[in-house]
Amino acid sequence: MSSELSPIDKAKFVAAKQASSYVEDGMKVGLGSGSTAAWLVKCLGERVEKEGLKIKGVPTSSRTAALAREVGIEVISLDEAKWLDLTIDGADEYDGNLNLIKGGGGSLLQEKIVATASDQMIVIADASKQVETLGTFPLPIEVIPFGWQTTKTLVEETLIGMDVLGRKVTLRMNGDAPFYTDEGNHILDMHLNRIGNARQLSLIVNQIPGVVENGLFIDICDVVIIGFGDGRVESRDINEGSVEEDRIEFVETENLFADLND
């Protein structure tokens, strides 16, 4: 691992490296989306190349699927897999109960479907993603394009009665055009600042016509692996109530990670 990596990238790498050790030969593994999950895919690809690891990966985005194939991971659909041993993904925020906000990359629907179809979900993150209360990161919701402005108005009206500090809702854009998910939907980002009751908000928002799914992952994550820029990793298991610390050394070498950029 090159010493030219930034502290944030080093933190992402060591978290991904630690998480990759949970994957065993023959497993069916959900592969998350985003920059941190990309490190995980690369780490697994390194194990495929050097150890002959044989796994089947179910990607949560087209970008992850392309990267997985590139590094030698067999890619299958969730319908083919039916059920997964493990899903490893990143998060935009997580709290002390390992509840998450996800969807910053726009893949929250596939990510939630895959995570809930798994025996275990592991989140890999750097320490900056931990918060006392969810809501600093804008909460995304996936909505169908038909009548999206009406859906947005209904969401804004619903937020009036919710325990949140902010109520601004914006359509996610891709340059001058609306952003489209892999399913052809839009993303509305809710700038809430603080979510007092995430479970209640998740249930109510999903009842609004036009909303497909929201980015709150409640009682889904089992383990969070936190990486630090100095090589330290901390693994928190919500089911075991345990916290373990470890350290991963960096090796100056040419390897699969040379071309990985955020």
mmCIF file of C-alpha atoms in Angstrom:
data_model
loop_
_atom_site.group_PDB
_atom_site.id
_atom_site.type_symbol
_atom_site.label_atom_id
_atom_site.label_comp_id
_atom_site.label_asym_id
_atom_site.label_seq_id
_atom_site.Cartn_x
_atom_site.Cartn_y
_atom_site.Cartn_z
ATOM 1 C CA MET A 1 0.000 0.000 0.000
ATOM 2 C CA SER A 2 1.506 3.249 -1.136
ATOM 3 C CA SER A 3 2.601 5.771 1.466
ATOM 4 C CA GLU A 4 1.199 8.471 -0.864
ATOM 5 C CA LEU A 5 -2.346 7.703 0.264
ATOM 6 C CA SER A 6 -4.102 10.435 2.218
ATOM 7 C CA PRO A 7 -5.046 9.692 5.855
ATOM 8 C CA ILE A 8 -8.689 9.311 4.799
ATOM 9 C CA ASP A 9 -7.799 6.821 2.071
ATOM 10 C CA LYS A 10 -5.580 4.911 4.491
ATOM 11 C CA ALA A 11 -8.501 4.763 6.936
ATOM 12 C CA LYS A 12 -10.792 3.438 4.207
ATOM 13 C CA PHE A 13 -8.211 0.888 3.137
ATOM 14 C CA VAL A 14 -7.545 -0.579 6.587
ATOM 15 C CA ALA A 15 -11.287 -0.799 7.314
ATOM 16 C CA ALA A 16 -11.851 -2.570 4.006
ATOM 17 C CA LYS A 17 -8.863 -4.859 4.558
ATOM 18 C CA GLN A 18 -10.164 -5.870 7.984
ATOM 19 C CA ALA A 19 -13.660 -6.458 6.638
ATOM 20 C CA SER A 20 -12.353 -8.610 3.804
ATOM 21 C CA SER A 21 -11.063 -11.098 6.399
ATOM 22 C CA TYR A 22 -14.691 -11.928 7.277
ATOM 23 C CA VAL A 23 -15.206 -13.353 3.794
ATOM 24 C CA GLU A 24 -14.672 -17.097 3.472
ATOM 25 C CA ASP A 25 -14.315 -19.393 0.480
ATOM 26 C CA GLY A 26 -17.652 -20.261 -1.108
ATOM 27 C CA MET A 27 -19.583 -17.338 0.358
ATOM 28 C CA LYS A 28 -22.171 -15.280 -1.463
ATOM 29 C CA VAL A 29 -21.334 -11.675 -0.616
ATOM 30 C CA GLY A 30 -23.223 -8.429 -1.110
ATOM 31 C CA LEU A 31 -20.845 -5.774 -2.427
ATOM 32 C CA GLY A 32 -21.678 -2.193 -1.492
ATOM 33 C CA SER A 33 -21.342 1.030 -3.449
ATOM 34 C CA GLY A 34 -19.260 4.166 -3.054
ATOM 35 C CA SER A 35 -15.594 4.938 -2.516
ATOM 36 C CA THR A 36 -15.145 2.970 0.717
ATOM 37 C CA ALA A 37 -16.871 -0.108 -0.699
ATOM 38 C CA ALA A 38 -14.601 0.153 -3.743
ATOM 39 C CA TRP A 39 -11.627 -0.427 -1.449
ATOM 40 C CA LEU A 40 -13.367 -3.566 -0.184
ATOM 41 C CA VAL A 41 -13.873 -4.883 -3.713
ATOM 42 C CA LYS A 42 -10.195 -4.275 -4.428
ATOM 43 C CA CYS A 43 -9.153 -6.084 -1.242
ATOM 44 C CA LEU A 44 -11.314 -9.063 -2.168
ATOM 45 C CA GLY A 45 -9.880 -8.997 -5.689
ATOM 46 C CA GLU A 46 -6.414 -9.183 -4.188
ATOM 47 C CA ARG A 47 -7.450 -12.288 -2.221
ATOM 48 C CA VAL A 48 -8.938 -13.823 -5.382
ATOM 49 C CA GLU A 49 -5.649 -13.265 -7.201
ATOM 50 C CA LYS A 50 -3.223 -14.266 -4.443
ATOM 51 C CA GLU A 51 -5.166 -16.866 -2.444
ATOM 52 C CA GLY A 52 -7.502 -18.321 -5.045
ATOM 53 C CA LEU A 53 -10.517 -17.159 -3.004
ATOM 54 C CA LYS A 54 -13.738 -18.262 -4.676
ATOM 55 C CA ILE A 55 -16.811 -16.199 -3.891
ATOM 56 C CA LYS A 56 -19.905 -14.973 -5.673
ATOM 57 C CA GLY A 57 -20.561 -11.258 -5.421
ATOM 58 C CA VAL A 58 -23.921 -9.483 -5.622
ATOM 59 C CA PRO A 59 -23.199 -5.810 -6.420
ATOM 60 C CA THR A 60 -25.461 -2.967 -5.307
ATOM 61 C CA SER A 61 -24.718 -0.756 -8.311
ATOM 62 C CA SER A 62 -23.596 -1.047 -11.911
ATOM 63 C CA ARG A 63 -20.319 0.651 -11.001
ATOM 64 C CA THR A 64 -19.568 -1.909 -8.295
ATOM 65 C CA ALA A 65 -20.457 -4.732 -10.701
ATOM 66 C CA ALA A 66 -17.957 -3.448 -13.256
ATOM 67 C CA LEU A 67 -15.205 -3.123 -10.635
ATOM 68 C CA ALA A 68 -15.893 -6.603 -9.242
ATOM 69 C CA ARG A 69 -15.598 -8.200 -12.669
ATOM 70 C CA GLU A 70 -12.425 -6.229 -13.310
ATOM 71 C CA VAL A 71 -10.703 -7.699 -10.235
ATOM 72 C CA GLY A 72 -11.822 -11.269 -10.920
ATOM 73 C CA ILE A 73 -14.878 -11.658 -8.652
ATOM 74 C CA GLU A 74 -17.715 -13.747 -10.078
ATOM 75 C CA VAL A 75 -20.797 -11.530 -10.259
ATOM 76 C CA ILE A 76 -24.324 -12.902 -9.919
ATOM 77 C CA SER A 77 -27.739 -11.345 -9.366
ATOM 78 C CA LEU A 78 -29.619 -11.422 -6.074
ATOM 79 C CA ASP A 79 -32.280 -13.549 -7.768
ATOM 80 C CA GLU A 80 -29.587 -16.113 -8.586
ATOM 81 C CA ALA A 81 -28.116 -15.951 -5.093
ATOM 82 C CA LYS A 82 -31.519 -15.925 -3.327
ATOM 83 C CA TRP A 83 -29.825 -15.282 0.051
ATOM 84 C CA LEU A 84 -26.405 -13.970 1.060
ATOM 85 C CA ASP A 85 -23.940 -14.936 3.763
ATOM 86 C CA LEU A 86 -22.665 -11.409 4.211
ATOM 87 C CA THR A 87 -22.970 -7.872 2.875
ATOM 88 C CA ILE A 88 -20.174 -5.327 3.288
ATOM 89 C CA ASP A 89 -20.858 -1.687 2.490
ATOM 90 C CA GLY A 90 -19.993 1.851 3.492
ATOM 91 C CA ALA A 91 -22.196 4.427 5.213
ATOM 92 C CA ASP A 92 -22.645 8.187 5.170
ATOM 93 C CA GLU A 93 -23.374 8.238 8.927
ATOM 94 C CA TYR A 94 -23.755 5.766 11.761
ATOM 95 C CA ASP A 95 -24.784 6.212 15.388
ATOM 96 C CA GLY A 96 -24.013 4.327 18.584
ATOM 97 C CA ASN A 97 -26.729 1.755 17.858
ATOM 98 C CA LEU A 98 -25.245 1.139 14.383
ATOM 99 C CA ASN A 99 -28.218 2.739 12.666
ATOM 100 C CA LEU A 100 -27.160 4.299 9.374
ATOM 101 C CA ILE A 101 -27.813 6.913 6.758
ATOM 102 C CA LYS A 102 -26.885 5.610 3.308
ATOM 103 C CA GLY A 103 -27.524 6.701 -0.244
ATOM 104 C CA GLY A 104 -25.028 9.481 -0.803
ATOM 105 C CA GLY A 105 -24.031 7.695 -3.991
ATOM 106 C CA GLY A 106 -27.622 7.156 -5.072
ATOM 107 C CA SER A 107 -27.788 3.351 -4.661
ATOM 108 C CA LEU A 108 -29.784 3.143 -1.439
ATOM 109 C CA LEU A 109 -32.587 0.966 -2.833
ATOM 110 C CA GLN A 110 -30.344 -1.835 -4.089
ATOM 111 C CA GLU A 111 -28.138 -1.446 -1.010
ATOM 112 C CA LYS A 112 -31.067 -1.914 1.365
ATOM 113 C CA ILE A 113 -32.514 -4.863 -0.547
ATOM 114 C CA VAL A 114 -29.156 -6.649 -0.591
ATOM 115 C CA ALA A 115 -28.334 -5.849 3.051
ATOM 116 C CA THR A 116 -31.653 -7.193 4.312
ATOM 117 C CA ALA A 117 -31.219 -10.372 2.252
ATOM 118 C CA SER A 118 -28.028 -11.222 4.192
ATOM 119 C CA ASP A 119 -27.224 -13.158 7.342
ATOM 120 C CA GLN A 120 -24.940 -10.317 8.407
ATOM 121 C CA MET A 121 -24.172 -6.747 7.384
ATOM 122 C CA ILE A 122 -20.788 -5.152 8.006
ATOM 123 C CA VAL A 123 -20.241 -1.433 7.496
ATOM 124 C CA ILE A 124 -16.781 -0.068 6.791
ATOM 125 C CA ALA A 125 -16.104 3.589 7.505
ATOM 126 C CA ASP A 126 -13.618 6.141 8.727
ATOM 127 C CA ALA A 127 -14.116 7.747 12.133
ATOM 128 C CA SER A 128 -15.626 10.924 10.662
ATOM 129 C CA LYS A 129 -18.849 9.047 9.831
ATOM 130 C CA GLN A 130 -19.791 8.483 13.488
ATOM 131 C CA VAL A 131 -22.442 10.823 14.944
ATOM 132 C CA GLU A 132 -24.353 11.013 18.197
ATOM 133 C CA THR A 133 -27.655 11.567 16.361
ATOM 134 C CA LEU A 134 -28.349 10.889 12.705
ATOM 135 C CA GLY A 135 -29.222 13.755 10.401
ATOM 136 C CA THR A 136 -26.130 15.851 9.744
ATOM 137 C CA PHE A 137 -25.773 14.120 6.384
ATOM 138 C CA PRO A 138 -28.775 14.798 4.122
ATOM 139 C CA LEU A 139 -31.184 11.857 4.173
ATOM 140 C CA PRO A 140 -31.896 10.623 0.634
ATOM 141 C CA ILE A 141 -35.161 9.113 -0.485
ATOM 142 C CA GLU A 142 -35.689 7.430 -3.844
ATOM 143 C CA VAL A 143 -38.858 8.562 -5.644
ATOM 144 C CA ILE A 144 -40.381 7.687 -8.992
ATOM 145 C CA PRO A 145 -40.100 10.444 -11.614
ATOM 146 C CA PHE A 146 -43.870 10.605 -12.232
ATOM 147 C CA GLY A 147 -45.268 13.387 -10.073
ATOM 148 C CA TRP A 148 -42.003 13.863 -8.182
ATOM 149 C CA GLN A 149 -42.812 17.496 -7.398
ATOM 150 C CA THR A 150 -46.074 16.417 -5.756
ATOM 151 C CA THR A 151 -44.148 13.768 -3.824
ATOM 152 C CA LYS A 152 -41.672 16.445 -2.728
ATOM 153 C CA THR A 153 -44.538 18.653 -1.463
ATOM 154 C CA LEU A 154 -46.033 15.737 0.476
ATOM 155 C CA VAL A 155 -42.644 14.991 2.028
ATOM 156 C CA GLU A 156 -42.226 18.626 3.088
ATOM 157 C CA GLU A 157 -45.709 18.658 4.654
ATOM 158 C CA THR A 158 -44.990 15.395 6.476
ATOM 159 C CA LEU A 159 -41.782 16.780 7.958
ATOM 160 C CA ILE A 160 -43.724 19.544 9.732
ATOM 161 C CA GLY A 161 -44.921 17.010 12.278
ATOM 162 C CA MET A 162 -41.620 15.166 12.674
ATOM 163 C CA ASP A 163 -38.852 15.556 15.261
ATOM 164 C CA VAL A 164 -36.270 17.135 12.951
ATOM 165 C CA LEU A 165 -34.383 20.440 12.975
ATOM 166 C CA GLY A 166 -34.483 21.151 9.242
ATOM 167 C CA ARG A 167 -37.113 20.576 6.563
ATOM 168 C CA LYS A 168 -35.436 21.579 3.303
ATOM 169 C CA VAL A 169 -35.940 19.030 0.508
ATOM 170 C CA THR A 170 -33.995 19.225 -2.769
ATOM 171 C CA LEU A 171 -33.966 17.215 -5.983
ATOM 172 C CA ARG A 172 -30.561 15.665 -6.542
ATOM 173 C CA MET A 173 -29.010 16.837 -9.783
ATOM 174 C CA ASN A 174 -26.397 15.479 -12.168
ATOM 175 C CA GLY A 175 -25.066 18.684 -13.682
ATOM 176 C CA ASP A 176 -28.034 20.504 -15.204
ATOM 177 C CA ALA A 177 -30.271 17.406 -15.296
ATOM 178 C CA PRO A 178 -31.928 15.386 -12.531
ATOM 179 C CA PHE A 179 -29.921 12.482 -11.152
ATOM 180 C CA TYR A 180 -31.255 9.035 -12.075
ATOM 181 C CA THR A 181 -30.682 5.881 -10.047
ATOM 182 C CA ASP A 182 -29.933 2.489 -11.599
ATOM 183 C CA GLU A 183 -33.703 1.843 -11.424
ATOM 184 C CA GLY A 184 -34.488 5.050 -13.323
ATOM 185 C CA ASN A 185 -35.772 6.947 -10.290
ATOM 186 C CA HIS A 186 -34.959 10.350 -8.771
ATOM 187 C CA ILE A 187 -33.396 11.128 -5.389
ATOM 188 C CA LEU A 188 -34.781 13.743 -3.021
ATOM 189 C CA ASP A 189 -32.313 14.840 -0.343
ATOM 190 C CA MET A 190 -33.832 15.879 2.995
ATOM 191 C CA HIS A 191 -31.667 18.358 4.895
ATOM 192 C CA LEU A 192 -32.834 17.575 8.422
ATOM 193 C CA ASN A 193 -29.737 18.434 10.531
ATOM 194 C CA ARG A 194 -30.994 16.192 13.342
ATOM 195 C CA ILE A 195 -33.390 13.205 13.312
ATOM 196 C CA GLY A 196 -34.999 12.750 16.710
ATOM 197 C CA ASN A 197 -36.808 9.489 15.931
ATOM 198 C CA ALA A 198 -35.249 7.727 12.950
ATOM 199 C CA ARG A 199 -37.460 4.638 13.172
ATOM 200 C CA GLN A 200 -40.659 6.697 13.107
ATOM 201 C CA LEU A 201 -39.404 8.888 10.265
ATOM 202 C CA SER A 202 -38.455 5.857 8.174
ATOM 203 C CA LEU A 203 -41.873 4.254 8.567
ATOM 204 C CA ILE A 204 -43.855 7.429 7.849
ATOM 205 C CA VAL A 205 -41.845 8.632 4.847
ATOM 206 C CA ASN A 206 -42.204 5.236 3.170
ATOM 207 C CA GLN A 207 -46.012 5.623 3.306
ATOM 208 C CA ILE A 208 -45.946 8.692 1.042
ATOM 209 C CA PRO A 209 -47.130 7.895 -2.510
ATOM 210 C CA GLY A 210 -44.227 8.105 -4.936
ATOM 211 C CA VAL A 211 -41.560 7.253 -2.355
ATOM 212 C CA VAL A 212 -39.828 3.974 -3.182
ATOM 213 C CA GLU A 213 -37.415 3.758 -0.226
ATOM 214 C CA ASN A 214 -35.429 5.929 2.179
ATOM 215 C CA GLY A 215 -31.784 5.884 3.238
ATOM 216 C CA LEU A 216 -32.324 5.070 6.921
ATOM 217 C CA PHE A 217 -30.952 1.610 7.742
ATOM 218 C CA ILE A 218 -32.466 0.721 11.120
ATOM 219 C CA ASP A 219 -31.524 -2.545 12.883
ATOM 220 C CA ILE A 220 -29.810 -3.846 9.741
ATOM 221 C CA CYS A 221 -26.094 -3.360 10.466
ATOM 222 C CA ASP A 222 -24.397 -5.931 12.743
ATOM 223 C CA VAL A 223 -20.778 -4.755 12.742
ATOM 224 C CA VAL A 224 -19.067 -1.446 12.045
ATOM 225 C CA ILE A 225 -15.362 -1.518 11.222
ATOM 226 C CA ILE A 226 -13.764 1.898 11.675
ATOM 227 C CA GLY A 227 -10.459 2.685 10.018
ATOM 228 C CA PHE A 228 -7.926 5.309 11.104
ATOM 229 C CA GLY A 229 -5.208 7.012 9.094
ATOM 230 C CA ASP A 230 -2.429 5.490 11.206
ATOM 231 C CA GLY A 231 -3.482 1.916 10.399
ATOM 232 C CA ARG A 232 -5.613 1.256 13.471
ATOM 233 C CA VAL A 233 -8.958 -0.478 13.055
ATOM 234 C CA GLU A 234 -11.802 -0.805 15.533
ATOM 235 C CA SER A 235 -14.553 -3.394 15.121
ATOM 236 C CA ARG A 236 -17.852 -2.875 16.967
ATOM 237 C CA ASP A 237 -20.284 -5.796 17.065
ATOM 238 C CA ILE A 238 -23.779 -4.683 18.133
ATOM 239 C CA ASN A 239 -24.959 -8.266 18.744
ATOM 240 C CA GLU A 240 -21.980 -9.332 20.846
ATOM 241 C CA GLY A 241 -21.645 -5.956 22.529
ATOM 242 C CA SER A 242 -17.913 -6.134 21.839
ATOM 243 C CA VAL A 243 -15.254 -3.696 20.649
ATOM 244 C CA GLU A 244 -11.976 -5.053 19.249
ATOM 245 C CA GLU A 245 -8.925 -3.114 18.139
ATOM 246 C CA ASP A 246 -6.245 -4.110 15.655
ATOM 247 C CA ARG A 247 -3.627 -2.548 13.399
ATOM 248 C CA ILE A 248 -2.874 -3.147 9.736
ATOM 249 C CA GLU A 249 0.598 -2.374 8.453
ATOM 250 C CA PHE A 250 1.103 -0.642 5.127
ATOM 251 C CA VAL A 251 3.432 -2.222 2.609
ATOM 252 C CA GLU A 252 5.105 -0.149 -0.100
ATOM 253 C CA THR A 253 4.365 -2.164 -3.236
ATOM 254 C CA GLU A 254 2.771 -2.082 -6.644
ATOM 255 C CA ASN A 255 -0.582 -3.811 -6.403
ATOM 256 C CA LEU A 256 -4.259 -3.721 -7.295
ATOM 257 C CA PHE A 257 -4.772 -0.416 -5.527
ATOM 258 C CA ALA A 258 -2.493 1.692 -7.677
ATOM 259 C CA ASP A 259 -5.310 2.967 -9.901
ATOM 260 C CA LEU A 260 -8.026 3.405 -7.280
ATOM 261 C CA ASN A 261 -9.218 6.974 -6.962
ATOM 262 C CA ASP A 262 -12.318 8.379 -5.258
#
